[in-house]
Amino acid sequence: MNKKIVECFLFVCLLLFLFLSCTNHMQERVAVALNFSKDNKQELEKVLSYYKGQSSKLKAAQFLIANMPYHYTYIGWEIDTLKQLKKRSITEGKISEEVIQRWNYFNFMHLPREYDIHKISSAYLIENIDLAFEVWENRPWSKYYSFEDFCEYILAYRIEDEPLESWRRKYYDRYMPILDSLYQGTDVMEAAQKMADYLKTEGFAHYNDFSLPHLGPLFLLDSRVGYCRENCDIATYVMRAVGIPISMDFYEIAPSYNRKHFWSALIDTTHLVVSFNYEEEPMSRKPRPNERKRGKVYRICYGVQPERIKGIFADKCVPSLFRHPFLKDVTNEYFPDSRVTVELDKTSKDGKAYLSIFSIGQLRAIAITEVKGNRADFDFVEPDVSYFPSCMIEGKNVSAGYAFTLKNNAPDYFIPDATSLVEVTLYRKYPMRSNVKNLGNTCGVKIEGADTYDFMKPELLYEVVDTPKVNYNILKVNPKKKYRYIRYSAPKDKFVELAEWRMYAENISQPITPRNITADHPLSELHRKNLDLMDDNDWVSFYMSEVVGEQLIFDLGKPYKLDHILFMPRNDDNFIHLGDSYELFYHAGAQGWISLGKRMAEDTELHYDNVPEGALLWLHNYTRGEEERAFYMKQGKQVFL
């Protein structure tokens, strides 16, 4: 009972705090924060007293304290345990499946929260403020930024929900000498690029095995492990410590991927954003072609942001994305001239409408607005993306109109014509992405047979001369005679990347089990073990060679006359999978998805002859996988958006 009373009190206090945060009354906000701090009030008052008479630093202290009440970290031994497992994965290469399964259902958001304002010390805040001012005042580019920019992109002591740790001095001491040795100029982007290049040399291990809050500055200082979020966290701590204004932007759900994605955002002197990931390509002030589609972009801020619609912070019927008080919609910095008005065929009682992305079989809201009659206006959205107008009905996000793409600030709707049915042939349920490259890497592969292991007199059985169109390929061979040894040779500049490989002899239904598999160079223990991945019935796992141009030699034990070979290059298993159960749907506006029938895949393609012309389609696999995206047909080909 006591816990519930405390939680109710905190909730009321936070609502009051959030209300005041939407105003410019700094003194009132600081007063509310001090009242919320309870036993820690004296520590905060020490900071305010310490900077009395130092106008800029006092304003900085007020900014931090005024926005502090809603900042917290999760605490629990479980987090510490999983962080150590992540650390071990750097050297061990992989966390065991047994450990992953054990922690698969762990949800850190059920752990206790420790609020900064109840814990933070005056010494911590004073060191943070003094170091931030020291480094900023010595940077030639600082004159181009406002005090508000400084507070948000340099001064802030935390990113989101990481542990409250004294990090700024440690990062300053390590990286300030490095920046000074690498760059002495005045261009903030050049300075950031030099630091990004250096960070790349320190390495980063990509593992996304557990769901955890931000890992924290002290952990990441020496343990470079995680996923895109941790990569951005490292850049944020380093750049802010040396006086480079930076933040972290993200999309909640991608128009073309199934996951949230983060990237670093350099705040340029032009006040345009320069997005980057220090492990990837160099920074550029010019927009890059072929970047990932983003739809809507949000920024994680330290300061509380204004409510997009009055009252939504406390409205539990609104998706959590729009109730997050520290998220700022910064899509205008990426797509400043894009906006759209859409027609709604369905509305909800709360008067709100959403712009949604279709992902993993459901609509995921990425923008919110108020309905005006039967219309909804959405500002700053990315062109050439498939969007779905939607609304909340009985707690579920449902379609409220026809899907569309944004072209020249106008919706281009997908309106199916049920009176005109067309025939379609489908090969995939998800965009090609890296499959184009992976399949293309097999061009030039040679398959040979020989009587002896040294292949003194080989016969060429098959050569891949064009990029395979699908992952599942049956290579018909017609050798002159029986051979005991089969050799797979990758092109000289390509790695072997095989997901599945099976050889079949004439008049024998079962594949030949090789007595031994070797290579033209000594294989490491790991690579010898990974040879099994070519025969594990998992179309996603694959054997990858240590070196380019590798030759694999299969000893069949005795001579066989081969008939055909199952050849499956590295792929994502989103092609039509033989034996799987599929269902095709078309989108019918406010009616949602309408089925066009189920099919069992008997080949590498599916055929439907009852598809309404002009429809947006969705192919669902009931047997396996989650990666599915909407598409339309153009000149007989699937076009994913």
XYZ file of C-alpha atoms in Angstrom:
641
model
C 0.000 0.000 0.000
C 2.820 2.387 0.887
C 4.452 1.731 -2.475
C 1.222 2.625 -4.287
C 0.896 5.855 -2.319
C 4.456 6.808 -3.185
C 3.885 6.015 -6.867
C 0.719 8.121 -6.925
C 2.553 11.003 -5.268
C 5.360 10.784 -7.804
C 2.881 10.686 -10.665
C 1.055 13.811 -9.433
C 4.353 15.642 -8.912
C 5.578 14.686 -12.337
C 2.362 15.832 -13.992
C 2.764 19.203 -12.297
C 6.397 19.290 -13.341
C 5.546 18.461 -16.940
C 2.857 21.117 -17.010
C 5.286 23.777 -15.820
C 7.953 22.456 -18.168
C 5.845 23.486 -21.110
C 6.099 27.100 -19.958
C 9.064 29.473 -19.819
C 8.775 30.107 -16.081
C 12.195 28.813 -15.119
C 11.966 29.901 -11.498
C 8.695 28.059 -10.968
C 10.102 24.953 -12.615
C 13.205 25.015 -10.420
C 10.991 25.437 -7.355
C 8.908 22.397 -8.321
C 12.081 20.394 -8.922
C 13.492 21.356 -5.519
C 10.253 20.326 -3.852
C 10.346 17.014 -5.713
C 13.943 16.374 -4.591
C 12.865 15.744 -0.975
C 15.945 14.805 1.126
C 18.315 15.794 -1.676
C 17.144 19.408 -1.801
C 20.188 20.719 0.049
C 22.558 19.324 -2.606
C 20.726 21.147 -5.373
C 20.564 24.378 -3.418
C 24.342 24.192 -2.938
C 24.762 24.281 -6.710
C 22.473 27.274 -7.138
C 24.248 29.082 -4.303
C 27.685 28.197 -5.719
C 26.899 29.921 -9.020
C 25.209 32.957 -7.543
C 26.669 35.948 -9.360
C 27.788 33.811 -12.354
C 24.892 34.464 -14.670
C 25.575 31.923 -17.433
C 26.542 29.074 -15.129
C 23.570 29.796 -12.866
C 21.259 29.584 -15.890
C 22.943 26.310 -16.855
C 22.412 24.912 -13.345
C 18.778 25.993 -13.446
C 18.317 24.268 -16.801
C 19.691 20.994 -15.458
C 17.712 21.110 -12.217
C 14.464 22.305 -13.799
C 14.453 19.337 -16.211
C 15.823 16.794 -13.730
C 12.718 15.368 -11.976
C 11.741 13.005 -14.786
C 15.254 11.612 -15.397
C 16.076 8.258 -13.874
C 17.987 5.023 -14.254
C 16.950 1.417 -13.711
C 18.706 -0.475 -10.927
C 19.091 -4.206 -10.352
C 21.679 -6.957 -10.249
C 20.198 -8.367 -13.443
C 21.437 -5.376 -15.449
C 24.943 -5.704 -14.014
C 24.994 -9.421 -14.837
C 23.922 -8.924 -18.439
C 26.411 -6.108 -18.957
C 29.218 -8.434 -17.891
C 27.950 -11.077 -20.307
C 28.067 -8.479 -23.058
C 31.604 -7.585 -22.043
C 32.640 -11.243 -22.243
C 31.160 -11.521 -25.718
C 33.842 -9.147 -27.021
C 36.573 -11.723 -26.401
C 34.568 -14.952 -26.602
C 32.904 -14.028 -29.879
C 29.403 -15.200 -29.001
C 27.085 -15.618 -26.060
C 25.803 -19.178 -25.763
C 22.258 -19.951 -26.868
C 21.585 -21.413 -23.414
C 22.377 -18.083 -21.748
C 20.357 -16.138 -24.308
C 17.329 -18.380 -23.764
C 17.637 -18.031 -20.003
C 17.372 -14.221 -20.249
C 15.061 -14.101 -23.240
C 12.028 -12.909 -21.288
C 13.821 -10.480 -18.986
C 12.304 -6.988 -19.121
C 14.423 -4.332 -17.440
C 11.492 -1.896 -17.391
C 9.993 -3.896 -14.515
C 12.989 -3.021 -12.317
C 12.997 -0.161 -9.780
C 13.808 3.334 -10.988
C 16.231 5.629 -9.225
C 15.511 9.304 -9.937
C 18.448 11.654 -10.488
C 16.925 14.373 -8.389
C 16.888 12.106 -5.314
C 20.479 10.944 -5.822
C 22.613 13.514 -7.633
C 25.290 15.384 -5.690
C 26.341 19.014 -5.827
C 29.926 17.965 -6.588
C 28.739 15.979 -9.612
C 26.730 18.873 -11.047
C 29.419 21.481 -10.411
C 32.114 19.392 -12.098
C 29.824 18.737 -15.067
C 28.931 22.413 -15.478
C 32.480 23.743 -15.051
C 33.999 21.265 -17.501
C 31.261 21.875 -20.079
C 31.832 25.640 -19.941
C 35.619 25.261 -20.028
C 35.673 23.181 -23.167
C 32.923 25.167 -24.891
C 34.489 28.577 -24.295
C 37.709 27.357 -25.926
C 36.037 26.204 -29.111
C 36.047 28.697 -32.030
C 32.725 27.411 -33.343
C 30.837 28.051 -30.094
C 29.984 31.619 -31.186
C 27.624 30.226 -33.807
C 25.351 28.514 -31.267
C 22.769 29.727 -28.795
C 22.897 29.166 -25.068
C 20.011 26.728 -25.501
C 22.099 24.739 -28.003
C 24.950 24.607 -25.492
C 22.639 23.351 -22.749
C 21.126 20.600 -24.856
C 24.107 19.421 -26.903
C 27.110 19.994 -24.605
C 26.011 20.549 -21.003
C 23.564 17.640 -20.553
C 25.079 15.071 -18.191
C 23.019 12.094 -19.401
C 21.548 10.699 -22.609
C 18.494 8.794 -21.399
C 18.278 5.994 -18.789
C 21.941 5.023 -18.316
C 23.528 4.872 -14.824
C 24.249 8.223 -13.200
C 28.059 8.287 -13.418
C 30.777 10.934 -13.293
C 32.049 10.571 -16.850
C 32.950 13.957 -18.268
C 36.437 14.291 -16.708
C 37.461 10.764 -17.789
C 36.377 11.309 -21.369
C 37.903 14.795 -21.420
C 41.278 13.530 -20.189
C 41.380 10.685 -22.719
C 40.099 12.413 -25.846
C 40.943 16.105 -25.573
C 44.670 15.509 -26.229
C 43.732 13.326 -29.186
C 41.548 15.981 -30.806
C 44.180 18.664 -30.169
C 46.765 16.489 -31.912
C 44.502 15.745 -34.870
C 42.844 19.084 -35.593
C 43.474 22.742 -34.768
C 41.035 24.359 -37.191
C 37.669 26.073 -36.826
C 35.291 23.769 -38.751
C 33.187 21.794 -36.301
C 32.439 19.088 -38.867
C 36.112 18.554 -39.626
C 36.814 18.273 -35.905
C 33.975 15.777 -35.507
C 35.220 13.761 -38.487
C 38.719 13.517 -37.014
C 37.274 12.193 -33.759
C 34.979 9.819 -35.624
C 37.932 8.433 -37.587
C 39.828 7.881 -34.363
C 36.882 6.175 -32.658
C 36.647 3.775 -35.572
C 40.192 2.584 -34.863
C 39.176 1.646 -31.310
C 36.793 -1.003 -32.651
C 33.250 -1.964 -31.761
C 31.651 -5.391 -31.218
C 28.099 -5.679 -32.526
C 25.854 -7.745 -30.237
C 22.159 -7.235 -29.609
C 21.421 -10.284 -27.505
C 19.647 -8.699 -24.549
C 17.211 -5.872 -23.965
C 18.884 -3.415 -21.618
C 18.777 0.287 -20.760
C 21.674 2.405 -22.007
C 24.837 0.726 -20.751
C 26.457 3.842 -19.320
C 29.538 5.992 -19.991
C 32.009 4.188 -17.722
C 31.115 0.756 -19.087
C 31.391 1.954 -22.700
C 34.652 3.782 -22.110
C 36.520 0.481 -22.271
C 33.868 -2.042 -23.389
C 32.902 -1.185 -26.943
C 29.962 -3.505 -27.411
C 26.275 -3.222 -28.243
C 24.313 -2.124 -31.289
C 23.723 1.181 -33.076
C 22.456 2.833 -29.890
C 25.669 2.118 -27.972
C 27.733 3.239 -30.931
C 25.914 6.572 -30.765
C 26.242 6.751 -26.978
C 30.034 6.495 -27.277
C 30.110 9.266 -29.889
C 27.898 11.446 -27.698
C 30.085 11.153 -24.594
C 33.297 11.703 -26.549
C 32.091 14.624 -28.678
C 30.420 16.484 -25.830
C 33.481 16.006 -23.623
C 35.670 17.773 -26.215
C 33.182 20.535 -27.066
C 31.508 19.222 -30.230
C 27.695 19.704 -30.135
C 26.011 16.396 -30.809
C 22.820 14.509 -30.164
C 21.257 11.184 -31.054
C 18.396 10.869 -33.535
C 16.298 7.817 -34.340
C 13.238 6.465 -36.041
C 10.833 4.415 -33.951
C 9.997 2.018 -36.736
C 11.561 2.072 -40.161
C 9.610 2.288 -43.404
C 11.945 -0.378 -44.798
C 13.231 -2.299 -41.749
C 11.555 -3.884 -38.737
C 13.626 -2.289 -35.999
C 14.301 1.033 -34.379
C 17.527 2.630 -35.557
C 19.768 5.270 -33.980
C 22.440 7.501 -35.468
C 24.581 10.406 -34.286
C 23.525 13.931 -35.201
C 26.169 16.638 -35.350
C 24.587 20.052 -34.882
C 26.403 22.067 -37.534
C 27.215 25.801 -37.322
C 24.680 26.235 -40.124
C 22.123 24.706 -37.722
C 21.609 21.913 -40.203
C 22.068 18.386 -38.921
C 24.915 16.203 -40.177
C 23.930 12.597 -39.519
C 26.635 9.961 -39.182
C 27.766 6.717 -37.637
C 31.478 6.771 -36.883
C 31.906 3.178 -38.084
C 30.462 3.916 -41.488
C 31.063 6.418 -44.282
C 32.551 9.918 -43.736
C 30.381 12.850 -42.734
C 28.929 15.101 -45.397
C 26.924 18.298 -45.388
C 25.280 17.115 -48.594
C 22.385 14.626 -48.390
C 23.502 11.138 -49.328
C 21.573 9.075 -51.872
C 20.168 5.677 -50.971
C 20.099 6.308 -47.236
C 17.730 4.254 -45.148
C 14.174 5.502 -45.257
C 13.206 7.193 -41.993
C 9.618 8.412 -42.216
C 9.701 10.512 -39.039
C 12.816 11.414 -37.048
C 12.958 12.036 -33.298
C 15.754 13.349 -31.088
C 16.478 12.343 -27.510
C 16.795 15.556 -25.505
C 17.626 16.375 -21.900
C 15.089 19.191 -21.677
C 11.373 18.444 -21.517
C 9.705 19.137 -24.852
C 6.306 20.769 -25.411
C 3.321 18.460 -25.775
C 2.401 17.905 -29.400
C -1.260 17.837 -28.385
C -2.446 19.158 -25.042
C -2.819 16.397 -22.463
C -1.155 13.528 -24.342
C 1.714 13.106 -21.842
C -0.811 11.770 -19.336
C -3.084 9.998 -21.845
C -2.367 6.254 -21.547
C -4.497 5.578 -24.628
C -1.853 7.343 -26.724
C 1.149 5.230 -27.857
C 4.159 5.638 -25.583
C 6.237 7.287 -28.326
C 4.123 10.424 -28.065
C 4.022 10.414 -24.260
C 7.823 10.539 -23.948
C 8.556 14.020 -22.536
C 12.135 14.225 -23.848
C 11.531 13.395 -27.502
C 11.648 16.162 -30.070
C 10.311 15.760 -33.576
C 13.225 16.911 -35.758
C 11.993 15.599 -39.109
C 12.009 19.207 -40.349
C 15.824 19.151 -40.143
C 15.849 16.265 -42.631
C 12.787 16.923 -44.803
C 11.938 20.598 -44.264
C 9.478 21.004 -47.120
C 7.410 17.841 -46.770
C 3.875 17.850 -45.407
C 0.682 16.063 -46.300
C -3.093 16.251 -45.762
C -4.850 12.876 -45.914
C -8.481 11.872 -46.236
C -9.922 9.720 -43.433
C -12.722 7.191 -43.899
C -12.768 6.349 -40.208
C -12.175 8.419 -37.065
C -12.035 7.737 -33.340
C -13.825 9.456 -30.465
C -10.642 11.003 -29.094
C -10.213 13.153 -32.211
C -6.672 11.985 -32.897
C -5.226 10.484 -36.051
C -1.925 8.778 -36.681
C 0.489 8.297 -39.503
C 1.585 4.668 -39.346
C 4.081 2.260 -40.841
C 3.117 -1.353 -41.480
C 5.627 -3.677 -39.808
C 5.552 -7.260 -38.490
C 1.873 -7.611 -39.312
C 0.632 -4.476 -37.564
C 0.347 -0.716 -37.928
C 2.946 1.186 -35.896
C 2.249 4.885 -35.336
C 5.099 7.292 -36.069
C 3.218 10.637 -36.007
C 0.148 12.046 -34.262
C -2.196 14.924 -35.056
C -5.709 16.191 -34.360
C -8.479 15.392 -36.809
C -10.102 18.254 -38.698
C -13.431 17.027 -40.045
C -12.466 13.995 -42.100
C -8.912 15.155 -42.714
C -5.575 14.961 -40.937
C -2.559 17.215 -41.494
C 0.945 15.837 -40.923
C 3.958 18.133 -41.104
C 7.456 17.079 -42.093
C 7.264 13.518 -43.383
C 9.664 11.776 -45.733
C 8.599 11.442 -49.385
C 8.423 8.119 -51.269
C 7.468 6.024 -48.252
C 4.295 3.956 -47.827
C 2.136 5.401 -45.041
C -1.154 4.324 -43.503
C -3.566 6.808 -41.919
C -4.869 5.240 -38.728
C -6.757 5.830 -35.488
C -7.183 4.153 -32.120
C -10.327 2.027 -31.761
C -10.720 0.104 -28.488
C -7.021 0.345 -27.791
C -5.930 -0.911 -31.211
C -4.299 1.068 -33.988
C -6.487 0.428 -37.057
C -6.531 1.628 -40.628
C -8.492 4.846 -41.185
C -8.079 5.236 -44.939
C -6.149 4.181 -48.003
C -2.390 3.747 -47.836
C -0.351 6.239 -49.822
C 3.082 7.507 -50.717
C 3.991 11.171 -50.437
C 4.891 12.800 -53.733
C 5.230 16.580 -54.147
C 3.469 17.140 -50.808
C 0.396 15.256 -51.997
C -0.737 11.734 -51.144
C -0.585 9.211 -53.971
C -3.158 6.680 -52.768
C -3.165 2.942 -53.394
C -6.825 2.412 -54.285
C -7.494 -1.168 -55.411
C -9.778 -1.720 -58.400
C -11.777 -4.852 -57.554
C -13.358 -4.808 -61.036
C -9.991 -5.294 -62.729
C -8.108 -8.372 -61.541
C -4.547 -9.121 -62.610
C -2.195 -12.100 -62.365
C 0.991 -11.723 -60.328
C 4.076 -13.844 -59.649
C 5.743 -13.362 -56.277
C 9.313 -14.218 -55.298
C 9.759 -12.472 -51.953
C 8.006 -11.079 -48.893
C 10.627 -8.448 -47.964
C 12.900 -6.008 -49.850
C 16.102 -7.430 -51.342
C 18.527 -5.269 -49.320
C 21.941 -6.948 -49.103
C 20.724 -10.025 -51.000
C 21.598 -8.332 -54.291
C 25.241 -8.184 -53.247
C 25.263 -11.588 -51.559
C 23.808 -13.375 -54.554
C 26.013 -11.376 -56.905
C 29.114 -12.498 -55.032
C 28.605 -15.987 -56.484
C 29.213 -14.823 -60.051
C 32.356 -16.602 -61.211
C 32.019 -19.605 -58.902
C 33.346 -22.791 -60.503
C 32.370 -26.347 -59.587
C 34.716 -29.083 -60.759
C 35.100 -32.846 -60.450
C 38.270 -34.916 -60.368
C 39.577 -38.426 -59.694
C 42.364 -37.218 -57.411
C 42.590 -34.779 -54.513
C 45.167 -32.639 -56.351
C 42.723 -31.984 -59.234
C 45.423 -32.566 -61.824
C 42.763 -33.351 -64.446
C 39.563 -31.536 -63.409
C 36.312 -31.378 -65.346
C 34.289 -28.179 -65.119
C 30.798 -29.242 -64.053
C 29.198 -25.835 -63.612
C 30.128 -22.153 -63.648
C 27.898 -19.413 -62.206
C 27.898 -16.749 -64.909
C 24.998 -14.584 -63.737
C 23.518 -13.425 -60.434
C 20.986 -15.991 -59.165
C 17.450 -14.595 -58.983
C 16.487 -16.592 -55.900
C 18.252 -18.292 -53.010
C 17.171 -21.887 -53.744
C 18.961 -23.086 -56.881
C 19.159 -26.567 -58.408
C 22.257 -26.822 -60.605
C 21.928 -29.569 -63.196
C 25.279 -31.129 -63.988
C 26.197 -33.693 -66.629
C 29.705 -34.999 -65.874
C 31.514 -37.235 -68.312
C 32.081 -39.842 -65.613
C 32.052 -40.552 -61.900
C 34.217 -38.440 -59.579
C 35.265 -38.885 -55.968
C 36.325 -35.243 -55.436
C 34.244 -32.117 -56.018
C 35.782 -28.649 -55.769
C 33.956 -25.386 -55.131
C 36.126 -22.392 -56.101
C 35.156 -18.837 -55.199
C 36.283 -15.995 -57.494
C 39.716 -14.653 -56.572
C 38.283 -11.463 -55.048
C 35.257 -13.042 -53.290
C 34.675 -15.038 -50.131
C 32.894 -18.369 -50.047
C 29.437 -17.623 -48.612
C 27.284 -20.757 -48.675
C 24.026 -21.200 -46.775
C 23.230 -24.719 -48.040
C 25.137 -27.136 -50.293
C 24.054 -30.662 -51.170
C 25.183 -33.007 -53.946
C 22.929 -35.667 -55.475
C 24.022 -38.632 -57.569
C 22.089 -40.257 -60.406
C 19.160 -42.408 -59.241
C 19.806 -41.664 -55.547
C 17.212 -39.529 -53.710
C 19.292 -38.794 -50.614
C 22.166 -36.288 -50.778
C 25.722 -37.594 -50.604
C 27.366 -37.165 -47.231
C 31.008 -36.180 -47.846
C 33.620 -38.194 -45.972
C 35.647 -35.033 -45.484
C 35.651 -31.338 -46.415
C 38.946 -29.472 -46.694
C 40.214 -26.264 -48.248
C 43.232 -25.153 -50.246
C 44.676 -23.681 -47.030
C 44.591 -24.759 -43.359
C 41.183 -24.038 -41.787
C 40.911 -22.643 -38.279
C 38.996 -24.639 -35.689
C 36.091 -22.192 -35.938
C 35.908 -22.472 -39.721
C 36.120 -26.275 -39.637
C 33.172 -26.234 -37.242
C 31.269 -23.748 -39.407
C 31.397 -26.089 -42.400
C 28.372 -27.784 -40.814
C 26.341 -24.632 -41.493
C 26.148 -25.666 -45.152
C 24.033 -28.682 -44.199
C 21.912 -27.584 -41.224
C 18.567 -26.859 -43.000
C 18.802 -23.268 -41.752
C 18.641 -21.087 -44.843
C 19.930 -18.028 -42.996
C 23.065 -19.459 -41.365
C 26.025 -19.696 -43.714
C 29.637 -20.734 -43.975
C 31.972 -17.829 -44.763
C 35.581 -18.428 -45.691
C 38.544 -16.869 -43.939
C 40.107 -15.698 -47.185
C 38.949 -14.599 -50.620
C 39.256 -17.058 -53.472
C 38.979 -20.041 -51.142
C 38.576 -23.508 -52.653
C 36.538 -26.118 -50.789
C 37.212 -29.760 -51.646
C 34.542 -32.356 -50.927
C 35.773 -35.952 -50.614
C 32.730 -38.116 -51.427
C 34.459 -41.286 -50.178
C 34.007 -43.050 -53.515
C 33.277 -42.022 -57.104
C 29.743 -40.837 -57.926
C 28.222 -39.529 -61.112
C 26.452 -36.355 -59.981
C 23.018 -35.433 -61.288
C 22.370 -32.085 -59.582
C 23.508 -29.809 -56.748
C 21.423 -27.784 -54.310
C 23.226 -24.443 -54.271
C 22.081 -21.776 -51.833
C 24.215 -18.612 -51.445
C 24.136 -16.454 -48.331
C 20.643 -14.942 -48.066
C 17.968 -13.685 -45.656
C 15.423 -16.502 -46.254
C 12.773 -14.013 -47.367
C 12.445 -15.590 -50.782
C 9.608 -18.064 -51.265
C 10.527 -20.997 -49.024
C 9.502 -24.401 -50.351
C 6.901 -26.094 -48.158
C 5.913 -22.933 -46.292
C 2.332 -21.686 -45.958
C 1.617 -18.194 -47.359
C -1.346 -15.827 -47.570
C -1.594 -12.769 -49.811
C -3.571 -9.685 -48.724
C -4.460 -6.370 -50.355
C -5.122 -3.160 -48.458
C -8.686 -1.879 -48.740
C -8.511 1.433 -46.905
C -10.544 1.602 -43.688
C -11.463 -2.082 -44.135
C -7.830 -3.005 -43.573
C -6.229 -6.059 -45.163
C -8.384 -8.375 -47.288
C -7.219 -11.929 -48.000
C -6.644 -13.148 -51.543
C -6.129 -16.738 -50.433
C -3.589 -19.101 -48.918
C -0.957 -21.048 -50.849
C 1.534 -23.771 -49.995
C 4.847 -23.041 -51.710
C 5.712 -25.866 -54.107
C 8.306 -23.856 -55.998
C 10.435 -20.719 -55.593
C 7.536 -18.541 -56.721
C 3.847 -18.050 -55.924
C 1.119 -17.257 -58.447
C -2.136 -15.350 -57.865
C -4.615 -14.428 -60.605
C -7.171 -12.530 -58.501
C -5.280 -9.384 -57.469
C -7.117 -6.027 -57.732
C -5.220 -3.676 -59.996
C -3.481 -0.782 -58.210
C -3.528 -2.506 -54.827
C -0.932 -2.388 -52.094
C -0.093 -5.984 -51.167
C 1.272 -7.935 -48.222
C 2.549 -11.525 -48.388
C 2.445 -13.272 -45.013
C 4.417 -16.424 -44.193
C 2.673 -18.533 -41.530
C 5.564 -20.964 -41.180
C 8.564 -18.830 -40.293
C 10.053 -15.347 -39.960
C 8.877 -11.832 -39.164
C 10.377 -9.751 -41.953
C 7.490 -8.754 -44.207
C 6.756 -5.495 -46.003
C 4.000 -4.038 -48.137
C 4.625 -3.821 -51.885
C 2.895 -3.101 -55.172
C 3.288 -4.543 -58.645
C 4.890 -2.568 -61.460
C 5.466 -4.071 -64.887
C 5.098 -7.526 -63.387
C 7.677 -6.990 -60.625
C 7.309 -6.541 -56.883
C 8.201 -3.035 -55.680
C 8.706 -2.756 -51.932
C 8.349 0.588 -50.161
